XYZ file of C-alpha atoms in Angstrom:
588
model
C 37.405 44.903 56.933
C 38.199 42.890 60.051
C 41.809 42.453 61.087
C 43.871 39.411 60.113
C 45.652 38.035 63.167
C 48.952 36.183 63.147
C 49.101 33.043 65.287
C 52.171 31.154 66.433
C 50.577 27.816 67.309
C 53.367 26.485 69.497
C 54.083 23.147 71.126
C 54.426 24.630 74.601
C 52.965 28.117 74.241
C 51.018 29.963 71.573
C 51.060 33.657 70.765
C 49.013 36.049 68.596
C 49.524 39.490 67.106
C 48.019 41.996 64.681
C 49.442 44.736 62.485
C 47.837 48.151 62.115
C 49.235 51.361 60.640
C 52.646 49.780 60.264
C 52.872 48.758 63.926
C 52.680 45.148 65.082
C 51.257 44.430 68.532
C 51.105 41.257 70.590
C 47.526 40.472 71.634
C 47.300 39.509 75.327
C 45.020 36.665 76.347
C 42.084 37.069 78.723
C 44.418 36.432 81.685
C 46.691 39.277 80.577
C 49.573 37.087 79.391
C 51.363 37.591 76.075
C 51.643 33.838 75.528
C 49.047 31.139 76.152
C 50.040 27.602 77.243
C 49.087 25.133 74.495
C 47.267 22.941 77.006
C 43.728 21.551 76.960
C 41.976 19.849 79.883
C 38.603 18.905 81.314
C 37.809 19.324 85.003
C 35.819 16.907 87.190
C 32.549 18.544 86.116
C 33.316 18.101 82.419
C 34.129 21.769 81.804
C 36.704 22.393 79.092
C 39.798 24.340 80.130
C 42.346 25.884 77.770
C 45.575 27.742 78.437
C 46.886 28.784 81.847
C 43.937 27.365 83.797
C 44.476 23.978 82.104
C 48.212 24.026 82.765
C 47.710 24.830 86.461
C 45.807 21.620 87.075
C 48.009 19.448 84.830
C 50.096 17.937 87.621
C 47.106 16.868 89.706
C 44.842 15.852 86.802
C 47.197 14.425 84.157
C 44.758 11.892 82.675
C 42.369 14.679 81.644
C 45.047 17.078 80.383
C 46.769 17.208 76.977
C 49.889 19.229 76.162
C 52.385 19.232 73.257
C 49.626 18.163 70.835
C 51.580 19.811 68.021
C 53.874 16.795 67.906
C 50.922 14.623 66.886
C 49.661 16.878 64.090
C 49.375 14.954 60.833
C 48.971 11.592 62.582
C 45.903 9.433 63.217
C 46.589 9.307 66.952
C 43.570 9.950 69.197
C 43.536 11.339 72.735
C 40.807 10.395 75.198
C 39.473 13.306 77.225
C 36.220 13.509 79.154
C 35.165 10.080 77.863
C 35.678 10.902 74.182
C 38.455 10.466 71.623
C 39.768 13.666 70.022
C 42.041 14.050 67.000
C 45.099 16.352 67.159
C 43.246 18.753 64.852
C 40.304 19.021 67.256
C 42.536 19.638 70.282
C 44.580 22.234 68.381
C 41.300 23.854 67.338
C 40.385 24.265 71.019
C 43.607 26.237 71.524
C 42.975 28.309 68.393
C 39.412 28.988 69.481
C 40.620 30.294 72.832
C 43.065 32.587 71.012
C 40.359 33.740 68.609
C 37.911 34.639 71.405
C 40.618 36.470 73.375
C 41.652 38.375 70.242
C 38.038 39.412 69.597
C 37.655 40.654 73.162
C 40.906 42.631 72.916
C 40.244 44.115 69.468
C 36.544 44.734 70.076
C 35.541 43.172 66.771
C 34.947 39.778 65.183
C 38.016 37.895 63.934
C 37.522 35.668 60.899
C 40.939 35.400 59.228
C 44.391 34.347 60.373
C 47.877 33.448 59.255
C 49.141 30.451 61.238
C 52.768 29.391 61.536
C 54.160 25.863 61.417
C 57.668 24.405 61.699
C 59.482 24.680 58.381
C 60.006 20.925 58.430
C 56.270 20.117 58.668
C 55.151 17.795 55.873
C 51.961 18.030 53.819
C 49.812 16.057 56.298
C 50.935 18.274 59.171
C 50.187 21.446 57.209
C 46.782 20.136 56.136
C 46.026 19.222 59.763
C 46.904 22.761 60.865
C 44.556 24.250 58.247
C 41.825 21.842 59.384
C 42.329 22.946 63.003
C 41.933 26.574 61.965
C 38.767 25.784 60.031
C 37.272 23.918 62.995
C 38.010 26.935 65.191
C 36.063 29.154 62.799
C 39.083 30.760 61.148
C 39.749 31.278 57.467
C 43.452 30.422 57.330
C 44.797 32.734 54.633
C 48.294 31.319 54.749
C 50.397 28.701 56.461
C 53.840 30.245 56.959
C 57.038 28.619 58.196
C 58.112 29.730 61.668
C 61.704 30.730 60.803
C 60.426 32.631 57.753
C 57.914 34.427 59.946
C 60.637 35.389 62.417
C 62.800 36.649 59.551
C 59.857 38.729 58.302
C 59.560 40.336 61.739
C 63.301 40.988 61.737
C 63.655 42.055 58.106
C 61.239 44.987 58.093
C 63.150 46.695 60.882
C 66.718 46.125 59.645
C 69.020 46.918 56.742
C 68.668 45.090 53.448
C 71.388 42.962 51.876
C 71.810 40.478 54.715
C 72.087 36.698 54.821
C 70.595 35.517 58.101
C 70.383 32.147 59.807
C 67.187 31.750 61.832
C 67.750 29.145 64.542
C 64.343 28.159 65.934
C 64.349 25.714 68.861
C 60.869 25.592 70.357
C 59.049 23.357 72.794
C 58.688 20.409 70.449
C 60.299 21.178 67.107
C 63.577 22.510 65.710
C 64.070 24.449 62.465
C 66.988 26.270 60.955
C 66.640 28.412 57.836
C 69.000 30.521 55.771
C 67.245 33.680 54.610
C 68.382 36.526 52.378
C 66.844 39.936 53.048
C 66.898 42.166 49.961
C 65.151 45.375 49.007
C 61.476 44.449 49.229
C 62.286 40.733 49.039
C 62.733 38.215 51.838
C 63.910 34.964 50.251
C 64.394 31.649 52.007
C 67.477 29.983 50.546
C 67.233 26.713 52.474
C 65.687 25.068 55.480
C 66.351 22.002 57.599
C 65.310 20.708 60.984
C 63.962 18.033 63.277
C 60.246 17.743 64.074
C 60.977 15.802 67.258
C 63.551 17.950 68.989
C 62.641 20.705 71.424
C 62.277 21.843 75.009
C 60.087 18.826 75.842
C 63.083 16.576 75.218
C 65.300 18.624 77.544
C 62.572 18.410 80.196
C 62.359 14.634 79.736
C 66.125 14.180 80.163
C 66.132 16.131 83.405
C 62.982 14.381 84.639
C 64.509 10.951 83.969
C 67.569 11.925 86.004
C 65.287 12.974 88.895
C 63.314 9.716 88.650
C 66.459 7.585 88.666
C 68.085 9.527 91.501
C 64.957 9.164 93.670
C 64.679 5.464 92.843
C 68.324 4.914 93.734
C 67.931 6.677 97.098
C 64.422 5.556 98.055
C 63.863 2.386 96.017
C 60.675 3.859 94.525
C 59.996 4.421 90.810
C 57.893 7.591 90.666
C 57.139 6.928 86.986
C 54.601 4.316 88.082
C 52.493 6.953 89.866
C 50.837 9.137 87.229
C 50.405 12.202 89.471
C 53.954 11.991 90.871
C 55.302 11.578 87.346
C 53.438 14.654 86.144
C 54.670 16.726 89.097
C 58.295 15.748 88.411
C 58.038 16.650 84.694
C 56.542 20.015 85.628
C 59.363 20.621 88.138
C 61.952 19.606 85.534
C 60.618 22.214 83.111
C 60.879 24.903 85.790
C 64.419 23.827 86.705
C 65.441 23.946 83.031
C 64.222 27.536 82.789
C 65.966 28.493 86.059
C 69.251 27.046 84.775
C 69.156 29.384 81.787
C 69.815 32.304 84.127
C 71.308 30.660 87.246
C 74.045 28.158 87.942
C 71.896 25.982 90.201
C 68.219 25.086 90.489
C 66.347 23.465 93.362
C 63.678 20.815 92.850
C 61.404 20.693 95.889
C 58.357 18.412 95.797
C 56.955 17.759 99.279
C 54.703 14.733 99.708
C 55.651 13.445 96.270
C 54.217 10.056 97.181
C 52.342 8.568 100.121
C 53.352 5.180 101.500
C 51.991 3.062 104.329
C 54.963 4.297 106.369
C 54.126 7.929 105.615
C 54.717 10.513 102.887
C 58.013 10.936 101.045
C 59.506 14.265 99.984
C 61.717 14.963 96.971
C 64.468 17.521 97.455
C 67.499 17.944 95.208
C 69.763 20.574 93.693
C 70.852 20.444 90.050
C 73.673 22.564 88.669
C 74.083 23.789 85.113
C 77.061 21.534 84.452
C 74.981 18.455 85.317
C 72.123 19.672 83.099
C 74.541 20.257 80.217
C 75.912 16.719 80.602
C 72.444 15.176 80.633
C 71.339 17.076 77.521
C 74.592 17.200 75.515
C 73.253 14.710 72.942
C 70.218 16.920 72.326
C 72.359 19.997 71.797
C 74.504 18.028 69.369
C 71.395 17.092 67.320
C 71.120 20.782 66.413
C 74.411 20.747 64.509
C 73.632 18.603 61.448
C 70.500 20.582 60.439
C 72.548 23.787 60.711
C 75.230 22.339 58.451
C 72.656 20.972 56.007
C 70.954 24.358 55.749
C 74.293 26.064 55.044
C 75.245 23.450 52.442
C 71.875 23.623 50.669
C 72.134 27.423 50.551
C 75.667 27.014 49.142
C 77.208 29.327 51.702
C 79.664 29.051 54.588
C 79.278 30.436 58.132
C 81.530 33.324 57.062
C 78.859 34.425 54.561
C 76.303 34.898 57.344
C 75.657 38.419 58.584
C 73.704 37.278 61.608
C 72.181 34.290 63.390
C 68.850 35.043 65.062
C 67.753 32.855 67.964
C 64.049 32.039 68.052
C 61.959 29.780 70.302
C 62.006 29.532 74.079
C 64.550 26.696 74.164
C 67.106 28.829 72.313
C 67.681 30.484 75.709
C 69.516 27.372 76.991
C 73.158 28.462 77.495
C 74.642 25.235 76.080
C 72.590 25.699 72.912
C 73.821 29.276 72.524
C 77.418 28.113 73.022
C 77.073 25.374 70.378
C 75.542 27.748 67.839
C 78.412 30.172 68.468
C 80.928 27.373 67.823
C 79.295 26.284 64.555
C 78.862 29.734 62.967
C 81.893 31.426 64.512
C 79.999 34.518 65.666
C 77.791 35.633 68.534
C 74.103 34.705 67.992
C 71.671 37.595 68.109
C 69.014 38.055 70.796
C 67.524 41.105 69.082
C 64.074 39.492 68.740
C 61.864 38.285 71.554
C 62.006 34.509 70.931
C 58.503 33.990 72.314
C 56.805 36.727 70.276
C 58.616 37.298 66.982
C 57.025 34.367 65.112
C 53.496 35.619 65.826
C 54.567 39.143 64.859
C 55.890 37.945 61.505
C 52.635 36.081 60.901
C 50.695 39.274 61.654
C 52.851 41.196 59.158
C 52.123 38.552 56.517
C 48.426 38.820 57.385
C 48.528 42.580 56.846
C 50.301 42.028 53.535
C 47.655 39.562 52.347
C 44.856 41.927 53.371
C 46.542 44.860 51.610
C 46.993 46.906 54.789
C 50.753 46.523 55.294
C 52.693 49.744 55.773
C 56.490 49.624 55.629
C 58.582 52.447 57.086
C 55.514 54.659 57.398
C 54.764 54.430 53.678
C 51.316 52.989 52.843
C 52.453 52.406 49.257
C 55.296 50.110 50.357
C 53.131 47.073 50.955
C 54.819 45.040 48.225
C 57.244 43.027 50.383
C 57.796 39.783 48.477
C 58.174 36.663 50.603
C 59.806 33.703 48.854
C 59.696 30.507 50.870
C 60.847 26.965 50.083
C 59.480 23.464 50.375
C 61.355 21.667 53.172
C 61.100 18.104 51.853
C 61.554 16.409 48.489
C 58.375 15.392 46.652
C 58.707 12.054 44.841
C 56.668 9.304 43.231
C 57.056 5.576 43.659
C 58.399 3.930 40.510
C 59.187 0.365 39.471
C 60.954 -1.610 42.198
C 59.768 0.626 45.029
C 62.188 3.453 44.197
C 61.365 7.046 45.244
C 61.892 9.124 42.097
C 62.231 12.835 42.980
C 59.985 15.338 41.207
C 60.435 18.489 43.287
C 63.640 18.705 45.306
C 63.761 20.069 48.839
C 64.484 23.781 49.199
C 62.775 24.535 45.878
C 61.199 28.004 45.987
C 57.428 27.841 46.334
C 54.867 28.114 44.937
C 56.089 25.705 42.239
C 54.659 23.278 39.703
C 56.103 20.150 38.102
C 54.508 17.952 35.446
C 55.424 14.471 34.272
C 53.852 12.191 31.696
C 52.843 8.724 32.846
C 51.425 5.782 30.984
C 50.019 2.317 31.661
C 52.140 -0.747 32.467
C 49.574 -3.386 31.445
C 47.391 -3.963 28.415
C 43.833 -2.555 28.600
C 44.480 -0.918 31.941
C 41.593 1.414 32.907
C 43.213 3.282 35.796
C 46.643 4.351 36.989
C 47.671 4.659 40.634
C 50.521 6.961 41.622
C 51.953 6.927 45.148
C 53.172 10.432 46.021
C 55.903 10.618 48.654
C 57.594 13.237 50.795
C 61.048 12.708 52.250
C 64.707 12.272 51.455
C 65.135 8.469 51.467
C 65.895 6.602 48.216
C 63.233 3.912 48.747
C 59.500 4.626 48.744
C 58.801 2.602 51.889
C 61.119 4.842 53.934
C 59.339 8.076 53.014
C 55.997 9.586 54.013
C 53.172 8.714 51.628
C 50.989 11.762 51.041
C 48.362 9.675 49.327
C 47.650 7.529 46.301
C 46.318 9.408 43.331
C 44.024 7.411 41.067
C 43.373 8.396 37.482
C 40.213 6.528 36.534
C 38.271 5.758 33.325
C 41.289 5.450 31.035
C 40.340 4.256 27.551
C 41.300 0.604 27.041
C 44.535 0.411 25.057
C 47.811 -1.464 24.851
C 50.309 -0.674 27.567
C 52.471 2.381 26.945
C 49.957 4.014 24.612
C 47.999 6.378 26.939
C 49.789 9.674 27.652
C 48.676 11.030 31.018
C 50.199 14.276 32.292
C 50.103 14.452 36.070
C 50.895 17.857 37.571
C 52.146 18.299 41.103
C 51.729 21.762 42.532
C 52.997 23.103 45.857
C 51.129 26.232 46.875
C 52.316 29.123 49.036
C 51.260 27.179 52.144
C 53.596 24.311 51.222
C 50.555 22.083 50.607
C 50.604 19.693 47.648
C 47.798 19.737 45.075
C 47.359 17.381 42.125
C 45.670 17.459 38.710
C 45.789 15.192 35.643
C 45.187 15.553 31.927
C 44.824 13.093 29.064
C 47.100 14.591 26.392
C 45.423 12.703 23.576
C 41.991 14.173 24.132
C 42.884 17.259 26.133
C 40.320 16.288 28.744
C 40.985 16.889 32.426
C 40.718 13.649 34.368
C 39.454 13.138 37.910
C 41.919 12.326 40.671
C 40.969 11.214 44.157
C 43.279 11.711 47.122
C 43.330 8.995 49.746
C 45.159 10.631 52.631
C 45.490 8.748 55.890
C 45.280 11.722 58.239
C 43.363 14.494 56.475
C 39.935 14.979 58.042
C 37.003 14.547 55.674
C 34.656 17.451 54.977
C 31.945 15.803 57.086
C 34.344 15.301 59.994
C 35.450 18.917 59.803
C 31.855 20.133 59.613
C 30.938 18.067 62.679
C 33.947 19.391 64.587
C 33.073 22.957 63.542
C 29.531 22.561 64.890
C 30.882 21.269 68.182
C 33.432 24.090 68.361
C 30.714 26.676 67.759
C 28.618 25.065 70.485
C 31.563 25.295 72.887
C 32.210 28.891 71.826
C 28.581 29.728 72.569
C 28.864 27.920 75.898
C 32.070 29.784 76.737
C 30.446 33.105 75.877
C 27.450 32.169 78.023
C 29.730 31.382 80.958
C 31.610 34.633 80.488
C 28.353 36.592 80.293
C 27.166 34.998 83.531
C 30.478 35.743 85.262
C 30.286 39.384 84.153
C 26.668 39.588 85.312
C 27.610 38.043 88.674
C 30.423 40.579 89.172
C 28.285 43.534 88.081
C 25.415 42.374 90.283
C 27.576 42.021 93.398
C 29.154 45.445 92.842
C 25.766 47.078 92.321
C 24.240 45.485 95.434
C 27.227 46.561 97.533
C 27.009 50.114 96.149
C 23.253 50.230 96.724
C 23.525 49.056 100.330
C 26.193 51.661 100.969
C 24.068 54.387 99.328
C 21.014 53.437 101.393
C 23.059 53.576 104.553
C 24.348 57.059 103.766
C 21.196 58.659 102.315
C 18.209 56.835 103.800
C 17.061 60.035 105.547
C 16.707 61.819 102.194
C 14.621 59.050 100.574
C 10.863 59.023 101.202
C 9.636 56.065 103.238
C 7.540 54.477 100.493
C 10.449 54.471 98.023
C 12.843 53.229 100.691
C 10.486 50.397 101.614
C 10.068 49.403 97.978
C 13.829 49.382 97.364
C 14.515 47.325 100.487
C 11.852 44.771 99.522
C 13.232 44.434 96.004
C 16.773 44.204 97.359
C 15.805 41.539 99.889
C 13.990 39.475 97.252
C 16.877 39.750 94.844
C 19.484 38.737 97.441
C 17.427 35.655 98.337
C 17.102 34.659 94.681
C 20.784 35.383 94.077
C 21.819 33.184 97.006
C 19.917 30.211 95.560
C 21.015 30.763 91.982
C 23.705 28.435 90.537
C 25.529 30.563 87.980
C 27.337 27.588 86.418
C 24.569 25.022 86.045
C 21.215 26.844 86.083
C 19.031 26.853 82.967
C 18.806 29.765 80.548
C 15.263 30.391 81.785
C 16.382 30.698 85.418
C 19.246 32.965 84.334
C 16.849 35.194 82.415
C 14.566 35.304 85.466
C 17.287 36.499 87.847
C 18.432 39.062 85.275
C 14.863 40.431 85.177
C 14.847 40.624 88.970
C 18.141 42.513 88.871
C 16.772 44.902 86.219
C 13.698 45.499 88.413
C 15.976 46.275 91.374
C 17.977 48.750 89.294
C 14.781 50.377 88.077
C 13.373 51.048 91.563
C 16.761 52.218 92.844
C 17.566 54.416 89.849
C 19.245 57.595 90.989
C 20.256 56.144 94.378
C 23.522 54.412 93.442
C 26.261 56.871 92.534
C 24.742 59.851 94.302
């Protein structure tokens, strides 16, 4: 059975891991890094770039580069790249596909299944979009797991039972805080809260705006109007933010930031930690209310907490650490790697689902029970536009709730129910998951039909719906009209395109490997001929030199990136012929 990988699909960076024989390992990408930038781009030749290579050209090619796509998951927003509009699911799938291919190369086997993490505060549309992205990338997503829960899973298997833990997860684009109880064989989420639009990107933006305004004040030039200059400043702001987590001052140096008729302008400035803290104080303060809400919903006080675990790259910001310390009254823990622990927890859950989890060296102890919660209240719209709660937030999932509905008009043949997610009292202020239509109701006076509609939240936190006519016992058909969920045909089309790109990527990699092997072999052969030409008979030597000369001429003309498959096959045959005539020469 192939391995199930755990994927932390992050706003800024993504990470993957697998669990084998009770040990969880981070899977490095093809560049050797443990995390992969969640960046997608196309170069001037239309080649798709993902990860570090895409991030490197972001500043100079911002119009063809997309980052932080996670913030758009579950929306209908489109991004134009390489002359085509892409949905957030398709762009996320490109990142997942890169991770999948790198995992296969590292593990030496095909990867078909994954557990993918999402912010705990993701709604149904965002979770569905994440599953769609996985499907497009060719992955069977066994489970969608909340990021703080995943981190707690990574923590819980290595630590003592009987703890109440706060997981504080401040990533690149989202913020979650969860209260989790770790018992013997049970990891139970007591509550969760958060903010889907708070993360490291916002800290970068605050610092970048300060740099823009300072430069405009000194030079009279608004760099935000130049797309390349703007991108360079945002990139520099992110680096300065990271530097200020370990140093008191950071230098922003951007030579030739803009060219004017009078000559180029440089940007040079020093930012200290105190200034950064002042600029971002309002963002740090936004972390407090979700922490308090999570504590209140769990019905505990900070004194009841055994530990607070910091997760997510932005949890390294000193002002954030200080504020967490003030709220909970104890030192936050740095015992987990904030960049890796979420992926590791996902890998552990993957091993559990596949039946291969080993706890404390005991293969029989694979019965760790993970009890998560739904982050948002599920309601229906009732008379007057009121949101009537059915399943309250922080209800343990999976869960099911049924309610009987009826008609409001005589001889009504269908009922429409608007299902909502959110905490506001009015329907219009919440997120509509879709309108569920029960069709073909038998004509009757209003109030007579008894229709039981069942709302079910599965282990992924995704809402499912069914309906039943209580009078006849017949199951009735319900259609879901979601605004952001990709249709089956759209997903199938995207999957075909993803497979085509995967094949193209493999082809490129094969050609690169062939190019490297070919160059090494030719160099070794020339060196061998130089050292042993006196021991080779003249006819053989002449034959080898002719084949070598012909191959080098063909190789010089060959375009490894754009040549046809036929031309590639031809040069491979020439290389094979060269190796055949020179067999026994190289390596002697």
